[in-house]
mmCIF file of C-alpha atoms and ligand atoms in Angstrom:
data_model
loop_
_atom_site.group_PDB
_atom_site.id
_atom_site.type_symbol
_atom_site.label_atom_id
_atom_site.label_comp_id
_atom_site.label_asym_id
_atom_site.label_seq_id
_atom_site.Cartn_x
_atom_site.Cartn_y
_atom_site.Cartn_z
ATOM 1 C CA MET T 1 39.133 -11.366 -6.014
ATOM 2 C CA HIS T 2 35.355 -10.945 -6.119
ATOM 3 C CA SER T 3 34.049 -8.814 -3.247
ATOM 4 C CA LEU T 4 31.662 -11.544 -2.037
ATOM 5 C CA GLN T 5 34.545 -14.053 -1.946
ATOM 6 C CA GLN T 6 36.475 -11.534 0.135
ATOM 7 C CA ALA T 7 33.636 -11.254 2.673
ATOM 8 C CA LEU T 8 33.372 -15.040 2.759
ATOM 9 C CA ASP T 9 37.115 -15.533 3.289
ATOM 10 C CA GLY T 10 36.954 -13.160 6.248
ATOM 11 C CA LEU T 11 34.161 -15.203 7.793
ATOM 12 C CA LEU T 12 35.791 -18.578 7.462
ATOM 13 C CA GLY T 13 37.777 -18.255 10.652
ATOM 14 C CA ASP T 14 34.506 -17.898 12.593
ATOM 15 C CA GLU T 15 33.187 -21.475 12.711
ATOM 16 C CA LEU T 16 30.866 -20.761 9.840
ATOM 17 C CA ASP T 17 28.497 -23.639 9.153
ATOM 18 C CA THR T 18 27.376 -24.104 5.573
ATOM 19 C CA PRO T 19 25.042 -23.588 3.926
ATOM 20 C CA SER T 20 24.522 -20.138 5.450
ATOM 21 C CA PRO T 21 22.971 -16.998 3.965
ATOM 22 C CA ILE T 22 25.503 -14.173 4.251
ATOM 23 C CA VAL T 23 24.468 -10.529 3.972
ATOM 24 C CA VAL T 24 27.093 -7.892 3.213
ATOM 25 C CA ARG T 25 25.780 -4.994 5.205
ATOM 26 C CA GLU T 26 27.348 -2.063 3.307
ATOM 27 C CA THR T 27 26.075 -3.357 -0.020
ATOM 28 C CA MET T 28 22.566 -3.834 1.403
ATOM 29 C CA GLN T 29 22.627 -0.362 2.953
ATOM 30 C CA ARG T 30 23.668 1.145 -0.396
ATOM 31 C CA ASN T 31 20.758 -0.681 -2.070
ATOM 32 C CA ILE T 32 18.355 0.668 0.558
ATOM 33 C CA GLU T 33 19.626 4.220 0.134
ATOM 34 C CA ARG T 34 19.683 4.080 -3.654
ATOM 35 C CA MET T 35 16.037 2.968 -3.834
ATOM 36 C CA GLN T 36 15.009 5.553 -1.275
ATOM 37 C CA ALA T 37 16.758 8.286 -3.278
ATOM 38 C CA LEU T 38 14.984 7.166 -6.459
ATOM 39 C CA ALA T 39 11.573 7.323 -4.749
ATOM 40 C CA ASP T 40 12.369 10.662 -3.088
ATOM 41 C CA GLU T 41 13.470 12.177 -6.391
ATOM 42 C CA ARG T 42 10.096 11.268 -7.887
ATOM 43 C CA HIS T 43 8.123 12.321 -4.810
ATOM 44 C CA GLN T 44 6.877 8.768 -4.385
ATOM 45 C CA HIS T 45 6.603 6.948 -1.083
ATOM 46 C CA LEU T 46 8.734 3.829 -0.804
ATOM 47 C CA ARG T 47 6.917 0.916 0.815
ATOM 48 C CA PRO T 48 9.366 -2.009 0.571
ATOM 49 C CA HIS T 49 7.989 -5.536 0.366
ATOM 50 C CA VAL T 50 9.295 -7.400 3.424
ATOM 51 C CA LYS T 51 8.691 -10.874 1.932
ATOM 52 C CA THR T 52 12.240 -10.631 0.564
ATOM 53 C CA HIS T 53 13.996 -10.359 3.940
ATOM 54 C CA LYS T 54 11.320 -11.211 6.548
ATOM 55 C CA CYS T 55 13.704 -9.610 9.013
ATOM 56 C CA LEU T 56 12.830 -6.897 11.551
ATOM 57 C CA GLU T 57 16.319 -5.398 11.634
ATOM 58 C CA ILE T 58 16.278 -4.878 7.858
ATOM 59 C CA GLY T 59 12.747 -3.439 7.946
ATOM 60 C CA ARG T 60 13.996 -0.939 10.527
ATOM 61 C CA LEU T 61 16.906 0.059 8.262
ATOM 62 C CA GLN T 62 14.431 0.673 5.434
ATOM 63 C CA LEU T 63 12.241 2.867 7.653
ATOM 64 C CA ALA T 64 15.286 4.711 8.992
ATOM 65 C CA ALA T 65 16.283 5.508 5.400
ATOM 66 C CA GLY T 66 12.865 7.049 4.786
ATOM 67 C CA ALA T 67 10.409 4.294 3.814
ATOM 68 C CA ALA T 68 6.802 5.327 4.476
ATOM 69 C CA GLY T 69 5.753 1.909 5.745
ATOM 70 C CA ILE T 70 6.052 -1.711 4.689
ATOM 71 C CA THR T 71 4.349 -4.095 2.314
ATOM 72 C CA ALA T 72 3.559 -7.609 3.526
ATOM 73 C CA GLY T 73 2.444 -10.643 1.547
ATOM 74 C CA THR T 74 0.733 -12.642 4.289
ATOM 75 C CA VAL T 75 -1.233 -12.014 7.461
ATOM 76 C CA GLY T 76 1.555 -13.789 9.375
ATOM 77 C CA GLU T 77 4.216 -11.415 8.022
ATOM 78 C CA ALA T 78 2.038 -8.423 8.930
ATOM 79 C CA GLU T 79 1.548 -9.801 12.465
ATOM 80 C CA VAL T 80 5.270 -10.285 13.104
ATOM 81 C CA PHE T 81 6.145 -6.771 11.949
ATOM 82 C CA ALA T 82 3.171 -5.203 13.771
ATOM 83 C CA ALA T 83 4.203 -6.931 17.005
ATOM 84 C CA ALA T 84 7.645 -5.342 16.617
ATOM 85 C CA GLY T 85 6.207 -1.829 16.299
ATOM 86 C CA PHE T 86 5.769 -1.399 12.541
ATOM 87 C CA ASP T 87 2.520 0.553 12.415
ATOM 88 C CA ASP T 88 1.883 1.247 8.728
ATOM 89 C CA ILE T 89 1.373 -1.972 6.813
ATOM 90 C CA PHE T 90 -0.056 -2.749 3.400
ATOM 91 C CA LEU T 91 -1.004 -6.392 2.952
ATOM 92 C CA ALA T 92 -0.733 -6.340 -0.846
ATOM 93 C CA TYR T 93 -2.543 -9.587 -1.435
ATOM 94 C CA PRO T 94 -6.145 -10.447 -2.302
ATOM 95 C CA VAL T 95 -6.536 -11.930 1.154
ATOM 96 C CA TRP T 96 -9.482 -14.231 1.858
ATOM 97 C CA PRO T 97 -10.402 -13.896 5.530
ATOM 98 C CA ALA T 98 -11.455 -17.483 6.314
ATOM 99 C CA GLY T 99 -10.237 -19.715 9.147
ATOM 100 C CA THR T 100 -8.546 -17.527 11.733
ATOM 101 C CA LYS T 101 -7.616 -14.826 9.223
ATOM 102 C CA GLY T 102 -10.741 -12.686 9.622
ATOM 103 C CA ARG T 103 -10.155 -12.409 13.355
ATOM 104 C CA ARG T 104 -6.430 -11.799 12.895
ATOM 105 C CA ILE T 105 -7.007 -9.054 10.311
ATOM 106 C CA ARG T 106 -9.475 -7.324 12.604
ATOM 107 C CA ARG T 107 -7.029 -7.517 15.533
ATOM 108 C CA LEU T 108 -4.250 -6.075 13.355
ATOM 109 C CA ALA T 109 -6.466 -3.312 11.947
ATOM 110 C CA GLU T 110 -7.397 -2.257 15.455
ATOM 111 C CA ARG T 111 -3.727 -1.978 16.420
ATOM 112 C CA VAL T 112 -1.913 -0.538 13.403
ATOM 113 C CA GLY T 113 -2.690 1.318 10.192
ATOM 114 C CA LEU T 114 -3.619 -1.625 7.974
ATOM 115 C CA ARG T 115 -4.484 -1.656 4.286
ATOM 116 C CA VAL T 116 -5.427 -4.847 2.487
ATOM 117 C CA GLY T 117 -5.811 -5.697 -1.188
ATOM 118 C CA VAL T 118 -9.104 -6.826 -2.733
ATOM 119 C CA ASP T 119 -10.106 -7.747 -6.257
ATOM 120 C CA SER T 120 -13.638 -9.143 -5.788
ATOM 121 C CA PHE T 121 -17.003 -8.195 -4.314
ATOM 122 C CA GLU T 122 -16.919 -11.429 -2.342
ATOM 123 C CA SER T 123 -13.712 -10.513 -0.537
ATOM 124 C CA VAL T 124 -15.011 -6.998 0.213
ATOM 125 C CA ASP T 125 -18.078 -8.606 1.829
ATOM 126 C CA ALA T 126 -16.011 -11.179 3.713
ATOM 127 C CA LEU T 127 -13.641 -8.487 5.041
ATOM 128 C CA ALA T 128 -16.539 -6.250 6.064
ATOM 129 C CA ASP T 129 -18.114 -9.218 7.891
ATOM 130 C CA ALA T 130 -14.792 -9.975 9.599
ATOM 131 C CA MET T 131 -14.492 -6.374 10.793
ATOM 132 C CA GLY T 132 -17.915 -6.593 12.516
ATOM 133 C CA ASP T 133 -18.774 -3.278 14.114
ATOM 134 C CA ALA T 134 -15.413 -1.684 13.210
ATOM 135 C CA PRO T 135 -15.231 -1.752 9.378
ATOM 136 C CA ASP T 136 -13.866 1.797 9.313
ATOM 137 C CA ARG T 137 -10.602 0.544 10.878
ATOM 138 C CA LEU T 138 -9.689 -1.293 7.683
ATOM 139 C CA GLN T 139 -8.389 0.481 4.592
ATOM 140 C CA ILE T 140 -9.049 -1.146 1.246
ATOM 141 C CA VAL T 141 -6.770 -0.934 -1.787
ATOM 142 C CA VAL T 142 -8.320 -2.335 -4.949
ATOM 143 C CA GLU T 143 -5.986 -4.458 -7.047
ATOM 144 C CA VAL T 144 -6.040 -3.963 -10.800
ATOM 145 C CA ASP T 145 -4.381 -6.290 -13.298
ATOM 146 C CA CYS T 146 -2.009 -4.483 -15.652
ATOM 147 C CA GLY T 147 -1.062 -7.552 -17.691
ATOM 148 C CA ALA T 148 0.520 -10.051 -15.302
ATOM 149 C CA ARG T 149 -2.715 -12.085 -15.438
ATOM 150 C CA ARG T 150 -2.350 -13.178 -11.835
ATOM 151 C CA SER T 151 -4.856 -11.336 -9.687
ATOM 152 C CA GLY T 152 -6.499 -7.940 -9.913
ATOM 153 C CA THR T 153 -9.666 -6.687 -11.548
ATOM 154 C CA THR T 154 -10.122 -4.313 -14.485
ATOM 155 C CA ALA T 155 -9.698 -0.588 -14.073
ATOM 156 C CA GLU T 156 -13.406 -0.126 -14.807
ATOM 157 C CA GLN T 157 -14.516 -2.626 -12.174
ATOM 158 C CA ALA T 158 -12.136 -1.046 -9.616
ATOM 159 C CA GLY T 159 -14.528 1.881 -9.235
ATOM 160 C CA ARG T 160 -17.461 -0.411 -8.501
ATOM 161 C CA LEU T 161 -15.393 -2.376 -5.953
ATOM 162 C CA ALA T 162 -14.300 0.801 -4.196
ATOM 163 C CA ALA T 163 -17.917 1.989 -4.063
ATOM 164 C CA HIS T 164 -18.991 -1.376 -2.642
ATOM 165 C CA ALA T 165 -16.270 -1.247 0.017
ATOM 166 C CA ARG T 166 -17.423 2.225 1.007
ATOM 167 C CA ALA T 167 -21.054 1.047 1.142
ATOM 168 C CA ARG T 168 -19.968 -1.728 3.529
ATOM 169 C CA GLY T 169 -18.299 0.796 5.847
ATOM 170 C CA LEU T 170 -14.723 -0.080 4.871
ATOM 171 C CA VAL T 171 -12.364 2.726 3.811
ATOM 172 C CA PRO T 172 -11.308 2.559 0.155
ATOM 173 C CA VAL T 173 -8.052 4.514 -0.146
ATOM 174 C CA GLY T 174 -6.823 3.661 -3.617
ATOM 175 C CA ILE T 175 -5.506 1.094 -6.035
ATOM 176 C CA TYR T 176 -2.468 -1.077 -6.640
ATOM 177 C CA THR T 177 -1.057 -3.290 -9.319
ATOM 178 C CA TYR T 178 1.831 -5.707 -9.749
ATOM 179 C CA PRO T 179 3.560 -5.641 -13.154
ATOM 180 C CA GLY T 180 4.801 -9.218 -12.865
ATOM 181 C CA HIS T 181 5.020 -9.585 -16.654
ATOM 182 C CA GLY T 182 8.073 -7.299 -16.475
ATOM 183 C CA GLY T 183 10.043 -9.842 -14.479
ATOM 184 C CA SER T 184 10.789 -12.522 -17.072
ATOM 185 C CA ARG T 185 12.764 -10.955 -19.949
ATOM 186 C CA PRO T 186 14.867 -7.758 -19.934
ATOM 187 C CA GLU T 187 12.951 -6.390 -22.938
ATOM 188 C CA ASP T 188 9.629 -6.647 -21.068
ATOM 189 C CA ARG T 189 10.456 -4.268 -18.217
ATOM 190 C CA VAL T 190 9.653 -0.999 -20.002
ATOM 191 C CA GLY T 191 6.436 -2.330 -21.551
ATOM 192 C CA ALA T 192 5.194 -3.712 -18.230
ATOM 193 C CA ALA T 193 5.842 -0.363 -16.545
ATOM 194 C CA LYS T 194 3.872 1.360 -19.337
ATOM 195 C CA ASP T 195 0.995 -1.094 -18.898
ATOM 196 C CA GLN T 196 1.133 -0.370 -15.190
ATOM 197 C CA ASP T 197 0.887 3.410 -15.737
ATOM 198 C CA GLN T 198 -1.999 2.999 -18.160
ATOM 199 C CA GLU T 199 -4.055 0.724 -15.878
ATOM 200 C CA LEU T 200 -3.393 2.787 -12.763
ATOM 201 C CA THR T 201 -4.379 5.991 -14.567
ATOM 202 C CA ALA T 202 -7.618 4.402 -15.796
ATOM 203 C CA ALA T 203 -8.368 3.032 -12.325
ATOM 204 C CA VAL T 204 -7.819 6.436 -10.696
ATOM 205 C CA ARG T 205 -10.466 7.776 -13.081
ATOM 206 C CA ALA T 206 -12.826 4.900 -12.289
ATOM 207 C CA LEU T 207 -12.556 5.577 -8.565
ATOM 208 C CA ALA T 208 -13.097 9.304 -9.151
ATOM 209 C CA GLY T 209 -16.200 8.371 -11.139
ATOM 210 C CA VAL T 210 -17.773 6.920 -7.981
ATOM 211 C CA GLY T 211 -16.554 9.778 -5.821
ATOM 212 C CA VAL T 212 -13.538 8.005 -4.277
ATOM 213 C CA THR T 213 -10.216 9.852 -4.374
ATOM 214 C CA ALA T 214 -7.344 7.420 -4.933
ATOM 215 C CA GLU T 215 -4.949 8.721 -2.318
ATOM 216 C CA VAL T 216 -2.882 5.576 -2.715
ATOM 217 C CA VAL T 217 -1.713 4.612 -6.205
ATOM 218 C CA SER T 218 0.757 1.828 -5.567
ATOM 219 C CA ALA T 219 3.111 0.271 -8.133
ATOM 220 C CA GLY T 220 5.538 -2.711 -8.132
ATOM 221 C CA SER T 221 8.506 -4.133 -8.269
ATOM 222 C CA THR T 222 12.293 -4.292 -8.510
ATOM 223 C CA PRO T 223 12.430 -4.997 -12.277
ATOM 224 C CA THR T 224 10.021 -2.168 -13.191
ATOM 225 C CA VAL T 225 10.635 0.497 -10.553
ATOM 226 C CA GLU T 226 13.214 2.309 -12.683
ATOM 227 C CA TYR T 227 10.508 2.956 -15.287
ATOM 228 C CA SER T 228 7.639 3.634 -12.853
ATOM 229 C CA THR T 229 7.792 7.369 -13.446
ATOM 230 C CA SER T 230 4.136 8.191 -14.048
ATOM 231 C CA GLU T 231 2.878 11.205 -12.115
ATOM 232 C CA VAL T 232 -0.126 9.184 -11.038
ATOM 233 C CA ILE T 233 1.983 6.828 -8.864
ATOM 234 C CA THR T 234 2.133 7.771 -5.171
ATOM 235 C CA GLU T 235 4.135 4.810 -3.873
ATOM 236 C CA VAL T 236 6.339 1.926 -5.046
ATOM 237 C CA ARG T 237 6.682 -1.531 -3.472
ATOM 238 C CA PRO T 238 9.938 -3.175 -4.600
ATOM 239 C CA GLY T 239 11.215 -6.038 -2.466
ATOM 240 C CA GLU T 240 14.190 -7.793 -4.043
ATOM 241 C CA TYR T 241 16.242 -4.609 -4.515
ATOM 242 C CA VAL T 242 17.410 -4.916 -0.907
ATOM 243 C CA PHE T 243 19.595 -7.961 -1.719
ATOM 244 C CA CYS T 244 19.378 -8.281 -5.548
ATOM 245 C CA ASP T 245 19.973 -11.666 -7.181
ATOM 246 C CA ARG T 246 21.034 -13.309 -10.455
ATOM 247 C CA ASP T 247 17.577 -12.911 -11.991
ATOM 248 C CA ASN T 248 17.587 -9.165 -11.423
ATOM 249 C CA VAL T 249 21.121 -8.888 -12.831
ATOM 250 C CA ARG T 250 19.982 -10.829 -15.911
ATOM 251 C CA LEU T 251 17.022 -8.465 -16.298
ATOM 252 C CA GLY T 252 19.274 -5.415 -15.970
ATOM 253 C CA ALA T 253 17.417 -4.341 -12.827
ATOM 254 C CA CYS T 254 20.572 -4.453 -10.734
ATOM 255 C CA THR T 255 24.297 -4.919 -11.224
ATOM 256 C CA ASP T 256 26.627 -7.620 -10.015
ATOM 257 C CA ASP T 257 28.175 -5.313 -7.417
ATOM 258 C CA GLN T 258 24.739 -4.670 -5.875
ATOM 259 C CA ILE T 259 24.321 -8.307 -4.818
ATOM 260 C CA ALA T 260 24.201 -8.186 -1.030
ATOM 261 C CA LEU T 261 23.283 -11.780 -0.172
ATOM 262 C CA PHE T 262 24.983 -15.036 -1.062
ATOM 263 C CA VAL T 263 24.891 -18.536 0.340
ATOM 264 C CA ALA T 264 28.182 -19.807 1.730
ATOM 265 C CA SER T 265 28.387 -23.354 0.439
ATOM 266 C CA THR T 266 30.961 -26.133 0.739
ATOM 267 C CA VAL T 267 32.215 -28.524 -1.957
ATOM 268 C CA VAL T 268 31.388 -31.934 -0.459
ATOM 269 C CA SER T 269 32.210 -34.334 -3.311
ATOM 270 C CA THR T 270 34.307 -34.283 -6.509
ATOM 271 C CA GLN T 271 34.005 -37.908 -7.553
ATOM 272 C CA VAL T 272 32.565 -37.105 -10.982
ATOM 273 C CA PRO T 273 35.013 -35.342 -13.328
ATOM 274 C CA GLY T 274 33.952 -31.862 -14.427
ATOM 275 C CA GLN T 275 31.584 -31.562 -11.509
ATOM 276 C CA ALA T 276 31.670 -30.527 -7.872
ATOM 277 C CA ILE T 277 28.823 -31.279 -5.490
ATOM 278 C CA MET T 278 27.991 -28.407 -3.140
ATOM 279 C CA ASP T 279 25.902 -28.529 0.027
ATOM 280 C CA VAL T 280 23.132 -26.345 -1.414
ATOM 281 C CA GLY T 281 20.102 -27.878 -3.054
ATOM 282 C CA THR T 282 16.471 -26.965 -3.538
ATOM 283 C CA LYS T 283 15.861 -26.703 0.201
ATOM 284 C CA ALA T 284 18.321 -23.799 0.342
ATOM 285 C CA LEU T 285 17.981 -22.208 -3.100
ATOM 286 C CA GLY T 286 14.446 -22.975 -4.289
ATOM 287 C CA ARG T 287 13.769 -24.405 -7.749
ATOM 288 C CA GLU T 288 13.947 -21.403 -10.025
ATOM 289 C CA GLY T 289 16.209 -21.679 -13.044
ATOM 290 C CA ASN T 290 16.977 -24.114 -15.833
ATOM 291 C CA PRO T 291 20.000 -26.276 -16.723
ATOM 292 C CA GLN T 292 21.456 -23.706 -19.168
ATOM 293 C CA ARG T 293 21.008 -20.598 -17.037
ATOM 294 C CA GLY T 294 21.636 -22.621 -13.909
ATOM 295 C CA TYR T 295 19.925 -22.719 -10.524
ATOM 296 C CA GLY T 296 22.508 -20.447 -8.932
ATOM 297 C CA GLY T 297 26.034 -19.311 -9.723
ATOM 298 C CA VAL T 298 29.347 -18.765 -8.002
ATOM 299 C CA ALA T 299 30.188 -15.080 -7.527
ATOM 300 C CA GLY T 300 32.817 -13.904 -9.989
ATOM 301 C CA ASP T 301 32.939 -17.257 -11.762
ATOM 302 C CA PRO T 302 31.200 -18.510 -14.923
ATOM 303 C CA ALA T 303 30.437 -21.867 -13.244
ATOM 304 C CA VAL T 304 26.759 -22.525 -12.521
ATOM 305 C CA LEU T 305 24.781 -25.081 -10.573
ATOM 306 C CA SER T 306 23.225 -26.973 -13.469
ATOM 307 C CA ARG T 307 21.060 -29.249 -11.360
ATOM 308 C CA LEU T 308 19.808 -29.425 -7.774
ATOM 309 C CA ASN T 309 18.553 -32.174 -5.504
ATOM 310 C CA GLU T 310 17.220 -31.362 -2.070
ATOM 311 C CA TYR T 311 20.650 -31.065 -0.399
ATOM 312 C CA HIS T 312 22.978 -31.361 -3.403
ATOM 313 C CA GLY T 313 23.979 -28.727 -5.953
ATOM 314 C CA TYR T 314 25.771 -29.883 -9.121
ATOM 315 C CA LEU T 315 28.426 -27.298 -9.966
ATOM 316 C CA GLN T 316 29.512 -27.691 -13.590
ATOM 317 C CA VAL T 317 33.216 -26.929 -13.771
ATOM 318 C CA PRO T 318 34.168 -25.499 -17.206
ATOM 319 C CA PRO T 319 36.790 -27.694 -19.001
ATOM 320 C CA GLU T 320 39.464 -24.986 -18.748
ATOM 321 C CA GLN T 321 39.118 -24.881 -14.942
ATOM 322 C CA SER T 322 40.334 -27.395 -12.403
ATOM 323 C CA GLN T 323 37.858 -28.948 -9.992
ATOM 324 C CA PRO T 324 37.714 -27.203 -6.613
ATOM 325 C CA THR T 325 38.903 -29.481 -3.844
ATOM 326 C CA VAL T 326 36.571 -31.025 -1.281
ATOM 327 C CA GLY T 327 36.098 -28.603 1.604
ATOM 328 C CA THR T 328 36.374 -25.454 -0.519
ATOM 329 C CA VAL T 329 33.752 -22.891 0.528
ATOM 330 C CA LEU T 330 32.294 -20.767 -2.268
ATOM 331 C CA PRO T 331 29.838 -17.844 -2.418
ATOM 332 C CA VAL T 332 26.744 -19.085 -4.268
ATOM 333 C CA VAL T 333 24.504 -16.351 -5.656
ATOM 334 C CA PRO T 334 20.852 -17.392 -5.903
ATOM 335 C CA ASN T 335 18.653 -16.821 -8.948
ATOM 336 C CA HIS T 336 15.759 -15.630 -6.796
ATOM 337 C CA VAL T 337 16.701 -14.469 -3.333
ATOM 338 C CA CYS T 338 13.280 -14.581 -1.602
ATOM 339 C CA PRO T 339 12.901 -18.366 -1.202
ATOM 340 C CA VAL T 340 16.498 -18.573 0.029
ATOM 341 C CA VAL T 341 15.818 -16.290 2.981
ATOM 342 C CA ASN T 342 12.690 -18.260 3.848
ATOM 343 C CA SER T 343 14.847 -21.419 4.068
ATOM 344 C CA PHE T 344 16.973 -20.218 6.970
ATOM 345 C CA GLU T 345 16.423 -19.334 10.637
ATOM 346 C CA GLU T 346 18.858 -16.433 10.571
ATOM 347 C CA LEU T 347 20.943 -14.225 8.325
ATOM 348 C CA VAL T 348 24.656 -13.877 8.959
ATOM 349 C CA VAL T 349 25.277 -10.155 8.546
ATOM 350 C CA THR T 350 28.833 -9.000 8.038
ATOM 351 C CA ASP T 351 30.932 -6.237 6.521
ATOM 352 C CA ALA T 352 32.846 -6.342 3.255
ATOM 353 C CA GLN T 353 35.883 -7.880 5.010
ATOM 354 C CA GLY T 354 33.828 -10.612 6.698
ATOM 355 C CA ALA T 355 34.441 -9.088 10.115
ATOM 356 C CA SER T 356 31.909 -7.817 12.721
ATOM 357 C CA VAL T 357 29.440 -10.658 12.384
ATOM 358 C CA GLU T 358 25.866 -10.383 13.614
ATOM 359 C CA ARG T 359 23.064 -12.914 13.335
ATOM 360 C CA TRP T 360 19.632 -11.516 12.551
ATOM 361 C CA PRO T 361 16.583 -13.780 12.861
ATOM 362 C CA VAL T 362 14.383 -14.323 9.808
ATOM 363 C CA ALA T 363 11.485 -13.439 12.083
ATOM 364 C CA ALA T 364 8.650 -14.021 9.626
ATOM 365 C CA ARG T 365 10.142 -17.196 8.190
ATOM 366 C CA GLY T 366 7.609 -19.820 7.124
ATOM 367 C CA LEU T 367 4.600 -17.619 7.839
ATOM 368 C CA LEU T 368 2.863 -18.285 4.557
ATOM 369 C CA GLY T 369 -0.708 -17.494 5.546
HETATM 370 C C1 PLP K 1 2.041 -7.541 -4.821
HETATM 371 C C2 PLP K 1 3.524 -7.413 -4.922
HETATM 372 N N1 PLP K 1 4.087 -6.216 -4.726
HETATM 373 C C3 PLP K 1 5.412 -6.025 -4.779
HETATM 374 C C4 PLP K 1 6.266 -7.083 -5.060
HETATM 375 C C5 PLP K 1 7.765 -6.830 -5.071
HETATM 376 O O1 PLP K 1 8.366 -7.183 -6.275
HETATM 377 P P1 PLP K 1 9.937 -7.549 -6.322
HETATM 378 O O2 PLP K 1 10.129 -8.634 -5.350
HETATM 379 O O3 PLP K 1 10.156 -7.960 -7.722
HETATM 380 O O4 PLP K 1 10.680 -6.340 -5.965
HETATM 381 C C6 PLP K 1 5.722 -8.353 -5.273
HETATM 382 C C7 PLP K 1 6.589 -9.502 -5.564
HETATM 383 O O5 PLP K 1 6.216 -10.626 -5.665
HETATM 384 C C8 PLP K 1 4.324 -8.523 -5.203
HETATM 385 O O6 PLP K 1 3.749 -9.716 -5.384
#
């Protein structure tokens, strides 16, 4: 029997409502320790991205294992973790401090060690304005693009941005990049990590050229971290490694037995032959996938969800298999775990036998700005 099915079977006596996100604690802890060991071995700081779990208890486990601080994706995430005592936060996003965000960033920067990403002169100016008479409380990390073509400036421009931040009284501490182009096909992971090394190395030189020492040289991501070996890198920011998912297994970035989160889901209808409808749709799993690869799979089973509506998942039952009966509860493994966590109020955390259940709030759920 698949280990996730075993955990699920243990839980079923406990009035488990479905759909529910189930975390197998030992597997998650092994993932946390493995990533920490990898970073330690390379003398890099580990700064896990909390957008994956949005959960204070899990952030604390990462710090307890040795993480240097956390990475957040939104001001709201940073606020929730800061309020709970996390005091070293990198908001790795080209944040634009309009609306209430300028005030909120200043308040955070006055309370905790806060670094924010920038990739434009305009955002440096807006952040300096937001910080008023305390610009030196805010650390700036310049984002460079290493090929993902999302955000980030050129290595050359990074020096000028750092110099501008310094001129405005902010504290430029280094550079970061996100090698997102290594997260689509397995064969792209090595190349994206190489691009990352090259751009970061050039940006370190550009900052040195304006007299700024890049104390922080921050690299991504679960798919590329294995290859992020360059001496220039001081910290890594993987997020998904904590739970893993089908996409990372497909990329070769994690293995099936490292999957620590699944969605317990019930078969609710079997009226159409060759198909079982499960109570997980896009609201639980997100929209990532395609009909061939599926939008989620059942642990230890070749069957995939070939289509989703909001509350319905279409499980294609291979011809050689019999349809599961209505009421059967199955462990559905998501393609991309991050949107799944953001769909639920709490995580059901259990051991490999499905005993000792705890419920941990997804404290930063829905805080998208
Ligand atoms: C800026 C940044 N850093 C780090 C990460 C973590 O990458 P992953 O979730 O693939 O581990 C992400 C993911 O979106 C990101 O956008």
